[in-house]
PDB file of N, CA and C and ligand atoms in Angstrom:
ATOM      1  N   UNK A 295       0.841  -1.200   0.000  1.00 44.00           N
ATOM      2  CA  UNK A 295       0.000   0.000   0.000  1.00 44.00           C
ATOM      3  C   UNK A 295       0.874   1.248   0.000  1.00 44.00           C
ATOM      4  N   UNK A 296       0.656   2.074  -0.976  1.00 58.00           N
ATOM      5  CA  UNK A 296       1.445   3.311  -1.067  1.00 58.00           C
ATOM      6  C   UNK A 296       0.715   4.446  -0.373  1.00 58.00           C
ATOM      7  N   UNK A 297       1.453   5.165   0.448  1.00 63.00           N
ATOM      8  CA  UNK A 297       0.836   6.316   1.092  1.00 63.00           C
ATOM      9  C   UNK A 297       1.746   7.517   0.948  1.00 63.00           C
ATOM     10  N   UNK A 298       2.003   7.853  -0.278  1.00 91.00           N
ATOM     11  CA  UNK A 298       2.900   8.978  -0.530  1.00 91.00           C
ATOM     12  C   UNK A 298       2.162  10.240  -0.942  1.00 91.00           C
ATOM     13  N   UNK A 299       0.870  10.254  -0.602  1.00 95.00           N
ATOM     14  CA  UNK A 299       0.108  11.455  -0.910  1.00 95.00           C
ATOM     15  C   UNK A 299      -0.479  12.043   0.364  1.00 95.00           C
ATOM     16  N   UNK A 300      -0.719  13.329   0.301  1.00 96.00           N
ATOM     17  CA  UNK A 300      -1.301  14.051   1.422  1.00 96.00           C
ATOM     18  C   UNK A 300      -2.685  13.489   1.743  1.00 96.00           C
ATOM     19  N   UNK A 301      -2.958  13.290   3.038  1.00 93.00           N
ATOM     20  CA  UNK A 301      -4.249  12.744   3.440  1.00 93.00           C
ATOM     21  C   UNK A 301      -5.379  13.760   3.270  1.00 93.00           C
ATOM     22  N   UNK A 302      -5.024  15.017   3.117  1.00 94.00           N
ATOM     23  CA  UNK A 302      -6.050  16.050   3.018  1.00 94.00           C
ATOM     24  C   UNK A 302      -6.311  16.466   1.575  1.00 94.00           C
ATOM     25  N   UNK A 303      -5.265  16.656   0.788  1.00 95.00           N
ATOM     26  CA  UNK A 303      -5.462  17.222  -0.552  1.00 95.00           C
ATOM     27  C   UNK A 303      -4.932  16.338  -1.666  1.00 95.00           C
ATOM     28  N   UNK A 304      -4.338  15.171  -1.315  1.00 94.00           N
ATOM     29  CA  UNK A 304      -3.859  14.222  -2.319  1.00 94.00           C
ATOM     30  C   UNK A 304      -2.652  14.708  -3.116  1.00 94.00           C
ATOM     31  N   UNK A 305      -2.007  15.776  -2.646  1.00 94.00           N
ATOM     32  CA  UNK A 305      -0.748  16.181  -3.267  1.00 94.00           C
ATOM     33  C   UNK A 305       0.324  15.145  -2.938  1.00 94.00           C
ATOM     34  N   UNK A 306       1.340  15.059  -3.769  1.00 95.00           N
ATOM     35  CA  UNK A 306       2.454  14.176  -3.442  1.00 95.00           C
ATOM     36  C   UNK A 306       3.246  14.746  -2.281  1.00 95.00           C
ATOM     37  N   UNK A 307       3.641  13.846  -1.373  1.00 96.00           N
ATOM     38  CA  UNK A 307       4.407  14.285  -0.213  1.00 96.00           C
ATOM     39  C   UNK A 307       5.888  14.392  -0.564  1.00 96.00           C
ATOM     40  N   UNK A 308       6.551  15.374   0.011  1.00 92.00           N
ATOM     41  CA  UNK A 308       8.002  15.481  -0.138  1.00 92.00           C
ATOM     42  C   UNK A 308       8.633  15.593   1.248  1.00 92.00           C
ATOM     43  N   UNK A 309       9.807  16.139   1.330  1.00 93.00           N
ATOM     44  CA  UNK A 309      10.534  16.173   2.599  1.00 93.00           C
ATOM     45  C   UNK A 309       9.854  17.038   3.646  1.00 93.00           C
ATOM     46  N   UNK A 310       8.938  17.890   3.233  1.00 92.00           N
ATOM     47  CA  UNK A 310       8.282  18.791   4.185  1.00 92.00           C
ATOM     48  C   UNK A 310       7.003  18.194   4.745  1.00 92.00           C
ATOM     49  N   UNK A 311       6.792  16.905   4.512  1.00 95.00           N
ATOM     50  CA  UNK A 311       5.576  16.260   5.016  1.00 95.00           C
ATOM     51  C   UNK A 311       5.449  16.429   6.520  1.00 95.00           C
ATOM     52  N   UNK A 312       4.220  16.439   6.993  1.00 96.00           N
ATOM     53  CA  UNK A 312       3.937  16.588   8.420  1.00 96.00           C
ATOM     54  C   UNK A 312       3.095  15.396   8.859  1.00 96.00           C
ATOM     55  N   UNK A 313       3.494  14.766   9.957  1.00 96.00           N
ATOM     56  CA  UNK A 313       2.721  13.650  10.494  1.00 96.00           C
ATOM     57  C   UNK A 313       1.665  14.191  11.438  1.00 96.00           C
ATOM     58  N   UNK A 314       0.436  13.728  11.264  1.00 94.00           N
ATOM     59  CA  UNK A 314      -0.671  14.172  12.100  1.00 94.00           C
ATOM     60  C   UNK A 314      -1.343  12.947  12.699  1.00 94.00           C
ATOM     61  N   UNK A 315      -1.575  12.984  14.001  1.00 92.00           N
ATOM     62  CA  UNK A 315      -2.277  11.879  14.644  1.00 92.00           C
ATOM     63  C   UNK A 315      -3.768  12.137  14.581  1.00 92.00           C
ATOM     64  N   UNK A 316      -4.468  11.215  13.950  1.00 90.00           N
ATOM     65  CA  UNK A 316      -5.916  11.347  13.793  1.00 90.00           C
ATOM     66  C   UNK A 316      -6.574  10.108  14.369  1.00 90.00           C
ATOM     67  N   UNK A 317      -7.292  10.288  15.459  1.00 84.00           N
ATOM     68  CA  UNK A 317      -8.038   9.176  16.034  1.00 84.00           C
ATOM     69  C   UNK A 317      -7.204   7.938  16.280  1.00 84.00           C
ATOM     70  N   UNK A 318      -5.982   8.104  16.784  1.00 89.00           N
ATOM     71  CA  UNK A 318      -5.161   6.961  17.145  1.00 89.00           C
ATOM     72  C   UNK A 318      -4.236   6.470  16.056  1.00 89.00           C
ATOM     73  N   UNK A 319      -4.400   6.945  14.817  1.00 92.00           N
ATOM     74  CA  UNK A 319      -3.458   6.553  13.776  1.00 92.00           C
ATOM     75  C   UNK A 319      -2.779   7.795  13.221  1.00 92.00           C
ATOM     76  N   UNK A 320      -1.637   7.572  12.595  1.00 94.00           N
ATOM     77  CA  UNK A 320      -0.864   8.688  12.082  1.00 94.00           C
ATOM     78  C   UNK A 320      -0.987   8.763  10.572  1.00 94.00           C
ATOM     79  N   UNK A 321      -1.313   9.933  10.084  1.00 93.00           N
ATOM     80  CA  UNK A 321      -1.361  10.155   8.645  1.00 93.00           C
ATOM     81  C   UNK A 321      -0.393  11.281   8.315  1.00 93.00           C
ATOM     82  N   UNK A 322      -0.059  11.402   7.051  1.00 95.00           N
ATOM     83  CA  UNK A 322       0.891  12.436   6.653  1.00 95.00           C
ATOM     84  C   UNK A 322       0.243  13.405   5.684  1.00 95.00           C
ATOM     85  N   UNK A 323       0.552  14.673   5.892  1.00 96.00           N
ATOM     86  CA  UNK A 323       0.017  15.710   5.028  1.00 96.00           C
ATOM     87  C   UNK A 323       1.160  16.550   4.491  1.00 96.00           C
ATOM     88  N   UNK A 324       0.854  17.366   3.478  1.00 96.00           N
ATOM     89  CA  UNK A 324       1.915  18.074   2.759  1.00 96.00           C
ATOM     90  C   UNK A 324       2.293  19.378   3.436  1.00 96.00           C
ATOM     91  N   UNK A 325       1.398  19.944   4.231  1.00 96.00           N
ATOM     92  CA  UNK A 325       1.699  21.253   4.806  1.00 96.00           C
ATOM     93  C   UNK A 325       0.864  21.471   6.065  1.00 96.00           C
ATOM     94  N   UNK A 326       1.215  22.508   6.815  1.00 96.00           N
ATOM     95  CA  UNK A 326       0.519  22.796   8.067  1.00 96.00           C
ATOM     96  C   UNK A 326      -0.960  23.083   7.829  1.00 96.00           C
ATOM     97  N   UNK A 327      -1.268  23.730   6.730  1.00 96.00           N
ATOM     98  CA  UNK A 327      -2.672  24.027   6.436  1.00 96.00           C
ATOM     99  C   UNK A 327      -3.497  22.756   6.325  1.00 96.00           C
ATOM    100  N   UNK A 328      -2.929  21.763   5.652  1.00 97.00           N
ATOM    101  CA  UNK A 328      -3.626  20.480   5.516  1.00 97.00           C
ATOM    102  C   UNK A 328      -3.729  19.795   6.871  1.00 97.00           C
ATOM    103  N   UNK A 329      -2.698  19.926   7.697  1.00 97.00           N
ATOM    104  CA  UNK A 329      -2.722  19.322   9.024  1.00 97.00           C
ATOM    105  C   UNK A 329      -3.866  19.907   9.836  1.00 97.00           C
ATOM    106  N   UNK A 330      -4.017  21.217   9.783  1.00 96.00           N
ATOM    107  CA  UNK A 330      -5.091  21.883  10.523  1.00 96.00           C
ATOM    108  C   UNK A 330      -6.444  21.450   9.976  1.00 96.00           C
ATOM    109  N   UNK A 331      -6.574  21.415   8.664  1.00 96.00           N
ATOM    110  CA  UNK A 331      -7.842  21.030   8.044  1.00 96.00           C
ATOM    111  C   UNK A 331      -8.226  19.614   8.453  1.00 96.00           C
ATOM    112  N   UNK A 332      -7.232  18.733   8.478  1.00 94.00           N
ATOM    113  CA  UNK A 332      -7.498  17.340   8.816  1.00 94.00           C
ATOM    114  C   UNK A 332      -7.908  17.208  10.275  1.00 94.00           C
ATOM    115  N   UNK A 333      -7.227  17.937  11.154  1.00 94.00           N
ATOM    116  CA  UNK A 333      -7.575  17.885  12.582  1.00 94.00           C
ATOM    117  C   UNK A 333      -8.994  18.396  12.789  1.00 94.00           C
ATOM    118  N   UNK A 334      -9.349  19.470  12.107  1.00 94.00           N
ATOM    119  CA  UNK A 334     -10.686  20.022  12.272  1.00 94.00           C
ATOM    120  C   UNK A 334     -11.742  19.060  11.745  1.00 94.00           C
ATOM    121  N   UNK A 335     -11.457  18.431  10.624  1.00 92.00           N
ATOM    122  CA  UNK A 335     -12.406  17.477  10.053  1.00 92.00           C
ATOM    123  C   UNK A 335     -12.584  16.293  10.992  1.00 92.00           C
ATOM    124  N   UNK A 336     -11.493  15.827  11.580  1.00 90.00           N
ATOM    125  CA  UNK A 336     -11.559  14.690  12.488  1.00 90.00           C
ATOM    126  C   UNK A 336     -12.324  15.067  13.748  1.00 90.00           C
ATOM    127  N   UNK A 337     -12.072  16.258  14.261  1.00 90.00           N
ATOM    128  CA  UNK A 337     -12.765  16.705  15.470  1.00 90.00           C
ATOM    129  C   UNK A 337     -14.256  16.817  15.207  1.00 90.00           C
ATOM    130  N   UNK A 338     -14.622  17.317  14.050  1.00 92.00           N
ATOM    131  CA  UNK A 338     -16.038  17.447  13.703  1.00 92.00           C
ATOM    132  C   UNK A 338     -16.682  16.079  13.556  1.00 92.00           C
ATOM    133  N   UNK A 339     -15.958  15.152  12.926  1.00 88.00           N
ATOM    134  CA  UNK A 339     -16.487  13.804  12.739  1.00 88.00           C
ATOM    135  C   UNK A 339     -16.683  13.130  14.085  1.00 88.00           C
ATOM    136  N   UNK A 340     -15.703  13.317  14.964  1.00 86.00           N
ATOM    137  CA  UNK A 340     -15.806  12.685  16.270  1.00 86.00           C
ATOM    138  C   UNK A 340     -16.943  13.298  17.081  1.00 86.00           C
ATOM    139  N   UNK A 341     -17.135  14.602  16.992  1.00 90.00           N
ATOM    140  CA  UNK A 341     -18.185  15.268  17.729  1.00 90.00           C
ATOM    141  C   UNK A 341     -19.554  14.750  17.284  1.00 90.00           C
ATOM    142  N   UNK A 342     -19.739  14.586  15.985  1.00 88.00           N
ATOM    143  CA  UNK A 342     -21.019  14.094  15.491  1.00 88.00           C
ATOM    144  C   UNK A 342     -21.197  12.631  15.854  1.00 88.00           C
ATOM    145  N   UNK A 343     -20.087  11.887  15.905  1.00 81.00           N
ATOM    146  CA  UNK A 343     -20.145  10.481  16.287  1.00 81.00           C
ATOM    147  C   UNK A 343     -20.625  10.345  17.716  1.00 81.00           C
ATOM    148  N   UNK A 344     -20.101  11.196  18.598  1.00 73.00           N
ATOM    149  CA  UNK A 344     -20.456  11.118  20.014  1.00 73.00           C
ATOM    150  C   UNK A 344     -21.917  11.495  20.206  1.00 73.00           C
ATOM    151  N   UNK A 345     -22.359  12.551  19.545  1.00 70.00           N
ATOM    152  CA  UNK A 345     -23.744  12.996  19.734  1.00 70.00           C
ATOM    153  C   UNK A 345     -24.721  11.996  19.138  1.00 70.00           C
ATOM    154  N   UNK A 346     -24.217  11.128  18.260  1.00 64.00           N
ATOM    155  CA  UNK A 346     -25.055  10.088  17.676  1.00 64.00           C
ATOM    156  C   UNK A 346     -25.445   9.028  18.691  1.00 64.00           C
ATOM    157  N   UNK A 347     -24.554   8.829  19.678  1.00 61.00           N
ATOM    158  CA  UNK A 347     -24.731   7.696  20.575  1.00 61.00           C
ATOM    159  C   UNK A 347     -25.319   8.070  21.937  1.00 61.00           C
TER     160      UNK A 347
HETATM  161 ZN1  LIG B 247      -2.054  18.699   1.420  1.00 73.54          ZN
END
């Protein structure tokens, strides 16, 4: 399984990749902006998940 693309925008990752922990697993994104976007998306998903139960 290849994971050489940004988890947020699907850009190819290079040396400036950033590792972000999302819900217990680590994903890599291309820049800080994508890291923030991913964290916010995960937080929103988790919030809706909790209110579901
Ligand atoms: Zn990106």
